[in-house]
Amino acid sequence: MATTGRNDPCHCASGKKYKHCCFQLEESRPKLVDTLKVADSLRDRNHALLIALNEIFRLDQPWEKVKSGMTDARIKEFFDFAAALWPTDTNLAALLPTPDSSLRALYLGEYDPEAMVENVFRFSLYADEIILINPFDNPNCLADKYNPVVHPEEWRMQTLRIVYHLRMLAPWIAAGLVTLIPDPGDFDYALRTKTWAMGTERIKKNPVTREDVEISSAKNRAMDYFLMAPPEYLAAKIRESDPTATAEMVEKVLEYVAFRKKNDPLLLDQNLDQMPGQLQVYKTGTGLELGLYLCQTMGAFPYTNIPFRWREIMTAGDQLSPDAQVWSPLTKAFGNLDFKFLDNVDPNFAVTMRKEGRLESFRSYTRKLWKTVGGELDLNKADSLARDFRDELTDEYAKAQADWAAIDRDLLKWGVPAIAGAAQAAVSMATGHYNLALPGGGFAVKGVSELIQSHLKRKEFRKKTPLSVFIDLEKKR
């Protein structure tokens, strides 16, 4: 990194003077600057991010102390670092992986910390690598009015969620099982506006329904934030909703609210009247168009836990090609099976299971399927191939069940008290459906391949995304 004068334009390409941008970061945290100097790959940048998180927010402390230490100065420093980590002149094409035999999954579900971490854990044993869009916004792309570097005091609640979320993902990122990537639109505004326009037209035919909103985490988050209202405001609302409420009843409700607030890792200690208005961001990774753009570029497949997003993905499937129904027996066979997923487990336990190669045989099977459907399919052999994969699924499912039985036993040994062991192991599993979609012509949105060629200037990419997965859970306790 070349020496920059205080009044020179900042080297992070923010457009600001160095003294008003990265100067403070580089003066106060030399170690963080050193990590930026050698962050040449996605893995390096992910590693640098983890170092910054630990340095700035002192994540070696209990979460309660991290939460109470969430100062505006630390928030600004974190986003200063994020801006320097991902300057607007980043050559993203040189960093993104190219299609190969790896089983990469791009998560396009809810990016709420609880939902996102759960779905990374749940799907971790079924893919080689999980790709996530950065859960934080790039300050280089935000107007000053909404910028966390300029107004960190308005990003307290959002930053708390980001840090909690990244802290949970840290073992996965460190192990290389999860890779964070930036939104390509951060470095190419024309690409962003084009995909926005494509999405705007598409969503007219598949609008968000009231039911979609009801089941989203955004609604629950809004309800939780109500707990941060001043006690006198809550008391007035209680009496307004129930005029017969006694003083004792009101006091009990307020005690419950205080308990919930104290024990919720994602609620700040302050009340809403003790801080400025807070900016809240609801993310689902990226839109369908940019999601498929990334999948085709990297050789990944999209997976989600959101019914609305699944409907979007399915509309991009080519159901009219000659081999559209070839894979129907296999996809039905997948849909009829109950799959197990990790749930409510220690992140380090989940990483250990992955490192030990649990479910490797099933991943190998899926890898072979991925390679087959991603190539040029000979229609004369298609029916036979589909039957072979369906028959092989029976064997692989039996092996997976044996692996899950072993994981059940390991859960009992992983720091679970003997008395509550069996009960705890039971709630550490979720059962549901691994819905596999294999449209004959793959998933594609008109114009996306042209965007890859014109904006990333890549010759090596998939012309279609051959499969997608929807995780539909029914928790069984």
XYZ file of C-alpha atoms in Angstrom:
477
model
C 0.000 0.000 0.000
C 1.600 3.267 -1.138
C 2.159 6.106 1.317
C -0.785 8.504 1.268
C -0.736 12.143 2.401
C -3.376 13.328 4.885
C -5.055 15.509 2.249
C -4.703 13.033 -0.616
C -7.669 10.981 -1.817
C -7.952 7.883 0.356
C -6.461 4.763 -1.210
C -9.658 2.781 -0.462
C -11.348 4.674 -3.344
C -14.091 6.097 -1.129
C -13.612 9.518 -2.716
C -12.849 11.111 0.657
C -9.603 12.629 1.862
C -7.314 10.181 3.613
C -7.523 12.105 6.927
C -11.312 11.799 6.883
C -11.328 8.136 5.925
C -8.803 5.368 6.711
C -6.218 7.519 8.499
C -7.617 6.883 11.979
C -7.854 3.146 11.361
C -4.285 2.904 10.125
C -2.910 5.027 12.948
C -4.701 3.172 15.729
C -4.628 -0.392 14.455
C -1.364 -1.137 12.620
C -2.052 -4.872 12.868
C -5.309 -4.515 10.952
C -3.589 -2.506 8.237
C -0.991 -5.269 7.910
C -3.757 -7.832 7.302
C -5.154 -5.636 4.517
C -1.789 -5.430 2.788
C -1.647 -9.193 2.294
C -5.365 -9.839 1.726
C -5.110 -10.852 -1.928
C -7.628 -13.709 -2.059
C -11.167 -14.261 -0.794
C -9.777 -16.525 1.921
C -7.276 -13.837 2.970
C -9.986 -11.183 3.118
C -12.258 -13.451 5.139
C -9.368 -14.081 7.531
C -8.631 -10.348 7.762
C -12.287 -9.710 8.628
C -12.137 -12.176 11.523
C -8.968 -10.527 12.842
C -10.634 -7.102 12.668
C -13.732 -8.350 14.503
C -11.636 -9.754 17.323
C -9.421 -6.672 17.536
C -12.201 -4.098 17.451
C -14.942 -5.784 19.480
C -12.755 -8.005 21.711
C -14.684 -11.171 20.964
C -12.628 -13.170 23.455
C -14.921 -11.727 26.153
C -18.351 -13.053 27.198
C -21.046 -11.781 24.816
C -22.603 -9.635 27.543
C -19.390 -7.559 27.680
C -19.161 -7.381 23.896
C -22.726 -6.082 23.823
C -22.150 -3.456 26.520
C -18.962 -2.377 24.748
C -20.700 -1.718 21.415
C -19.626 1.932 21.228
C -20.058 4.301 18.309
C -16.275 4.556 17.983
C -15.971 0.779 17.556
C -18.836 0.715 15.066
C -17.147 3.413 12.986
C -13.813 1.606 13.146
C -15.382 -1.650 11.965
C -17.025 -0.022 8.963
C -13.855 1.947 8.208
C -12.130 -1.412 8.005
C -14.898 -2.884 5.819
C -14.515 0.056 3.417
C -10.763 -0.503 3.213
C -11.229 -4.270 2.813
C -13.605 -3.854 -0.129
C -12.704 -0.650 -2.040
C -14.854 0.191 -5.059
C -12.072 -0.617 -7.528
C -11.873 -4.254 -6.356
C -11.432 -6.701 -9.238
C -14.060 -9.177 -8.063
C -13.765 -11.336 -11.194
C -10.185 -12.193 -10.223
C -11.273 -13.268 -6.725
C -14.370 -15.375 -7.388
C -13.805 -19.123 -7.913
C -14.447 -20.685 -11.312
C -16.745 -23.672 -11.908
C -15.171 -27.010 -10.973
C -16.241 -30.281 -9.361
C -16.796 -28.689 -5.921
C -20.285 -28.776 -4.471
C -20.769 -25.075 -3.748
C -24.044 -23.805 -2.334
C -25.048 -20.123 -2.429
C -27.403 -19.300 0.431
C -30.288 -17.076 -0.650
C -32.360 -17.255 2.507
C -32.964 -14.910 5.419
C -29.812 -13.179 6.618
C -31.163 -12.685 10.101
C -28.426 -14.026 12.424
C -30.531 -16.776 13.977
C -32.022 -17.998 10.696
C -28.830 -17.681 8.706
C -26.563 -19.428 11.183
C -29.137 -22.188 11.659
C -29.379 -22.774 7.916
C -25.622 -22.771 7.450
C -25.308 -25.356 10.225
C -28.222 -27.378 8.876
C -26.912 -27.630 5.344
C -23.216 -27.790 6.190
C -22.988 -31.567 5.970
C -24.637 -31.638 2.543
C -22.263 -29.317 0.633
C -18.496 -28.872 0.204
C -18.593 -25.101 0.610
C -21.292 -22.596 1.502
C -21.118 -19.153 -0.084
C -22.649 -16.201 1.773
C -23.014 -12.607 0.666
C -21.332 -10.272 3.182
C -23.908 -9.604 5.930
C -22.650 -6.022 6.330
C -23.156 -3.083 3.978
C -20.187 -1.574 2.167
C -19.838 2.048 3.382
C -18.226 2.994 0.052
C -21.627 2.501 -1.586
C -23.826 4.351 0.921
C -24.852 7.998 0.929
C -23.604 9.978 3.941
C -27.155 10.201 5.286
C -27.218 6.421 5.845
C -23.509 5.728 6.188
C -22.279 3.938 9.347
C -18.901 5.690 9.097
C -20.642 9.081 9.199
C -23.494 8.123 11.567
C -22.357 5.098 13.616
C -24.837 6.044 16.353
C -27.684 5.028 14.001
C -26.161 1.598 13.348
C -25.893 0.284 16.922
C -28.628 -2.331 16.696
C -27.723 -3.445 13.182
C -24.023 -3.745 14.041
C -24.829 -5.801 17.133
C -26.599 -8.301 14.875
C -23.750 -8.302 12.342
C -21.084 -8.938 14.978
C -23.127 -11.653 16.706
C -23.735 -13.296 13.370
C -20.067 -13.223 12.277
C -18.935 -14.413 15.705
C -21.107 -17.508 15.283
C -19.828 -18.110 11.746
C -16.169 -17.565 12.646
C -15.249 -21.284 13.096
C -16.753 -22.067 9.692
C -14.996 -19.188 7.956
C -11.680 -20.050 9.604
C -12.028 -23.665 8.435
C -12.767 -22.585 4.848
C -16.190 -24.278 4.920
C -17.983 -20.930 4.593
C -16.803 -18.181 2.267
C -18.074 -14.611 2.462
C -18.217 -12.677 -0.794
C -19.302 -9.101 -1.497
C -22.304 -8.125 -3.592
C -20.962 -7.641 -7.161
C -23.113 -4.519 -7.417
C -20.819 -2.830 -4.855
C -18.189 -2.518 -7.580
C -20.388 -2.202 -10.666
C -23.307 0.190 -10.320
C -24.504 -0.477 -13.881
C -24.772 -4.197 -13.059
C -26.709 -3.366 -9.895
C -29.241 -1.158 -11.666
C -29.715 -3.646 -14.520
C -30.443 -6.550 -12.166
C -32.730 -4.321 -10.088
C -34.707 -3.446 -13.223
C -34.942 -7.131 -14.209
C -36.118 -8.036 -10.709
C -38.697 -5.247 -10.634
C -40.330 -6.613 -13.781
C -40.186 -10.208 -12.583
C -41.680 -9.572 -9.138
C -44.805 -8.103 -10.736
C -45.703 -11.676 -11.698
C -44.728 -13.170 -8.333
C -45.471 -10.588 -5.632
C -44.700 -11.001 -1.942
C -47.825 -12.168 -0.121
C -49.091 -11.333 3.341
C -48.305 -14.901 4.378
C -44.677 -14.400 3.248
C -44.417 -11.398 5.574
C -46.112 -13.236 8.451
C -43.583 -16.086 8.439
C -40.520 -13.886 7.906
C -38.036 -13.094 10.653
C -38.572 -9.385 9.953
C -41.921 -9.478 11.753
C -40.462 -11.184 14.823
C -37.588 -8.718 14.856
C -40.000 -5.778 14.873
C -41.911 -7.357 17.764
C -38.678 -7.870 19.717
C -37.703 -4.236 19.262
C -40.958 -3.263 20.949
C -39.366 -4.651 24.133
C -36.838 -1.800 24.005
C -39.525 0.839 24.418
C -39.379 2.890 27.684
C -41.138 1.113 30.607
C -43.652 3.958 31.032
C -44.640 3.657 27.353
C -45.081 -0.111 27.676
C -47.125 0.321 30.852
C -49.434 2.792 29.080
C -49.884 0.370 26.155
C -50.694 -2.490 28.536
C -53.397 -0.433 30.249
C -54.693 0.741 26.863
C -55.079 -2.846 25.605
C -56.570 -4.052 28.910
C -58.223 -1.313 31.006
C -58.846 -3.860 33.796
C -55.116 -4.565 34.262
C -54.020 -4.036 37.854
C -50.772 -2.367 38.891
C -49.463 -5.791 39.910
C -50.258 -7.251 36.456
C -48.526 -4.369 34.710
C -45.492 -4.762 36.935
C -45.257 -8.496 36.144
C -45.367 -7.822 32.409
C -42.633 -5.179 32.752
C -40.512 -7.622 34.770
C -40.913 -10.185 31.991
C -39.933 -7.601 29.373
C -36.830 -6.666 31.398
C -35.905 -10.354 31.680
C -36.340 -10.899 27.923
C -34.302 -7.833 27.095
C -31.466 -8.776 29.457
C -31.230 -12.311 28.092
C -31.666 -11.582 24.395
C -28.183 -11.381 22.827
C -29.512 -9.195 20.012
C -31.128 -6.454 22.086
C -29.041 -3.565 23.360
C -29.116 -2.527 27.012
C -30.435 0.968 26.207
C -34.080 1.836 25.639
C -35.162 3.296 22.311
C -35.572 6.747 23.836
C -31.896 6.674 24.886
C -30.527 6.450 21.349
C -31.095 8.048 17.941
C -33.321 6.394 15.353
C -31.842 3.044 14.310
C -31.405 1.890 10.721
C -32.522 -1.709 10.207
C -31.657 -3.831 7.182
C -33.502 -6.995 6.127
C -31.388 -9.125 3.791
C -31.910 -12.318 1.806
C -28.458 -12.477 0.238
C -29.269 -10.938 -3.101
C -32.022 -10.918 -5.711
C -32.722 -13.861 -8.008
C -30.959 -12.314 -11.000
C -27.742 -11.515 -9.159
C -27.978 -14.845 -7.326
C -28.034 -16.813 -10.590
C -25.323 -14.499 -11.953
C -23.086 -15.613 -9.074
C -24.113 -19.277 -9.338
C -23.282 -19.410 -13.045
C -20.026 -17.541 -12.459
C -18.767 -19.734 -9.601
C -20.374 -23.057 -10.477
C -22.670 -23.001 -7.440
C -26.311 -23.888 -6.826
C -28.795 -21.754 -4.847
C -30.448 -23.021 -1.699
C -32.977 -21.281 0.498
C -35.352 -21.645 3.420
C -37.818 -18.987 2.209
C -40.971 -20.174 0.371
C -41.155 -16.882 -1.552
C -37.548 -17.220 -2.782
C -38.180 -20.860 -3.720
C -41.136 -19.792 -5.866
C -38.860 -17.235 -7.541
C -36.195 -19.844 -8.248
C -38.749 -22.274 -9.647
C -40.027 -19.672 -12.105
C -36.495 -19.561 -13.537
C -36.514 -23.313 -14.226
C -36.874 -24.496 -17.811
C -39.716 -27.019 -17.628
C -40.216 -27.141 -21.409
C -36.948 -28.704 -22.588
C -37.091 -32.295 -23.962
C -35.509 -33.762 -20.836
C -37.566 -31.677 -18.387
C -39.330 -34.705 -16.871
C -36.342 -37.065 -16.942
C -35.338 -36.303 -13.367
C -38.860 -36.309 -11.955
C -38.591 -39.800 -10.333
C -35.370 -38.758 -8.577
C -36.701 -35.427 -7.299
C -39.852 -37.172 -6.027
C -37.697 -39.767 -4.264
C -35.764 -36.958 -2.529
C -39.006 -35.247 -1.520
C -40.420 -38.416 0.045
C -37.478 -38.893 2.402
C -37.073 -37.368 5.869
C -33.623 -35.817 6.227
C -31.910 -34.815 9.439
C -30.223 -31.457 9.961
C -28.132 -30.069 12.813
C -30.073 -27.608 14.956
C -29.253 -25.619 18.106
C -25.736 -27.035 18.330
C -22.412 -25.575 19.360
C -20.792 -24.107 16.198
C -17.550 -25.902 17.011
C -19.375 -29.235 17.202
C -20.855 -28.676 13.750
C -17.441 -27.773 12.306
C -15.893 -30.855 13.935
C -18.502 -33.124 12.351
C -17.735 -31.603 8.968
C -13.960 -31.912 9.392
C -14.356 -35.543 10.408
C -15.984 -36.261 7.060
C -19.478 -37.077 8.303
C -21.913 -37.618 5.404
C -19.002 -37.583 2.928
C -20.535 -40.502 1.028
C -23.775 -38.550 0.541
C -21.845 -35.458 -0.558
C -19.921 -37.624 -3.024
C -23.227 -38.883 -4.431
C -24.568 -35.345 -4.752
C -21.270 -34.233 -6.321
C -21.637 -36.938 -8.979
C -25.238 -35.865 -9.615
C -24.109 -32.228 -9.845
C -21.485 -33.131 -12.444
C -23.964 -35.164 -14.467
C -26.786 -32.640 -14.619
C -24.327 -29.821 -15.265
C -23.004 -31.423 -18.431
C -24.535 -32.165 -21.804
C -27.124 -34.870 -21.190
C -27.543 -37.652 -23.782
C -31.332 -38.052 -23.990
C -30.928 -41.673 -25.093
C -29.257 -42.448 -21.746
C -31.173 -39.960 -19.592
C -33.909 -42.327 -18.364
C -31.361 -44.965 -17.405
C -29.206 -42.389 -15.587
C -32.168 -41.046 -13.650
C -33.152 -44.562 -12.542
C -29.564 -45.340 -11.495
C -29.379 -42.162 -9.386
C -32.769 -42.953 -7.834
C -31.682 -46.488 -6.915
C -28.333 -45.231 -5.605
C -30.175 -42.677 -3.462
C -31.699 -45.542 -1.439
C -28.249 -46.867 -0.557
C -26.779 -43.435 0.151
C -29.726 -42.492 2.344
C -29.162 -45.624 4.446
C -25.485 -44.695 4.861
C -26.489 -41.142 5.819
C -28.896 -42.490 8.458
C -26.040 -44.514 9.955
C -23.874 -41.373 10.000
C -26.638 -39.446 11.748
C -26.945 -42.177 14.372
C -23.224 -41.743 15.080
C -23.664 -37.963 15.245
C -26.502 -38.502 17.756
C -24.098 -40.442 19.967
C -21.418 -37.769 19.628
C -23.906 -35.094 20.681
C -24.306 -36.878 24.000
C -20.556 -36.654 24.564
C -20.196 -32.995 23.527
C -20.425 -31.307 26.910
C -24.053 -32.334 27.476
C -24.922 -33.159 31.110
C -25.643 -36.868 31.570
C -29.118 -36.354 33.055
C -30.298 -34.091 30.227
C -28.190 -35.774 27.544
C -30.858 -37.611 25.558
C -33.284 -34.705 25.705
C -30.597 -32.241 24.624
C -29.530 -34.458 21.709
C -33.146 -34.645 20.575
C -33.515 -30.871 20.297
C -30.144 -30.622 18.528
C -31.641 -32.230 15.438
C -34.291 -31.000 13.034
C -36.119 -33.258 10.592
C -37.456 -32.069 7.296
C -37.336 -32.316 3.540
C -34.403 -31.815 1.198
C -36.399 -30.623 -1.808
C -34.259 -31.011 -4.913
C -35.245 -29.300 -8.163
C -33.687 -30.469 -11.437
C -35.421 -28.773 -14.377
C -34.238 -30.275 -17.640
C -32.977 -26.984 -18.999
C -31.587 -25.812 -15.657
C -32.301 -22.503 -13.934
C -31.601 -19.325 -15.870
C -32.934 -15.798 -16.280
C -32.828 -14.233 -19.692
C -29.955 -11.783 -19.955
C -27.863 -13.061 -17.018
C -25.276 -14.865 -19.169
C -24.849 -11.706 -21.216
C -24.274 -9.732 -17.995
C -21.499 -12.141 -16.955
C -19.783 -11.751 -20.310
C -20.115 -7.971 -20.473
C -19.483 -7.077 -16.819
C -17.146 -9.799 -15.515
C -15.704 -10.478 -18.975
C -15.458 -14.159 -18.126
C -15.401 -16.872 -20.748
C -15.532 -19.707 -18.217
C -18.948 -19.909 -16.572
C -22.030 -22.098 -16.579
C -24.736 -21.171 -19.080
C -27.314 -22.444 -16.600
C -27.594 -23.521 -12.964
C -28.600 -27.199 -13.083
C -30.136 -27.664 -9.633
C -31.496 -25.903 -6.555
C -32.456 -26.951 -3.028
C -35.212 -25.858 -0.632
C -34.871 -26.816 3.038
C -38.369 -27.367 4.431
C -38.167 -28.262 8.120
C -40.671 -29.836 10.418
C -39.114 -29.818 13.871
C -39.817 -32.991 15.748
C -39.189 -32.866 19.459
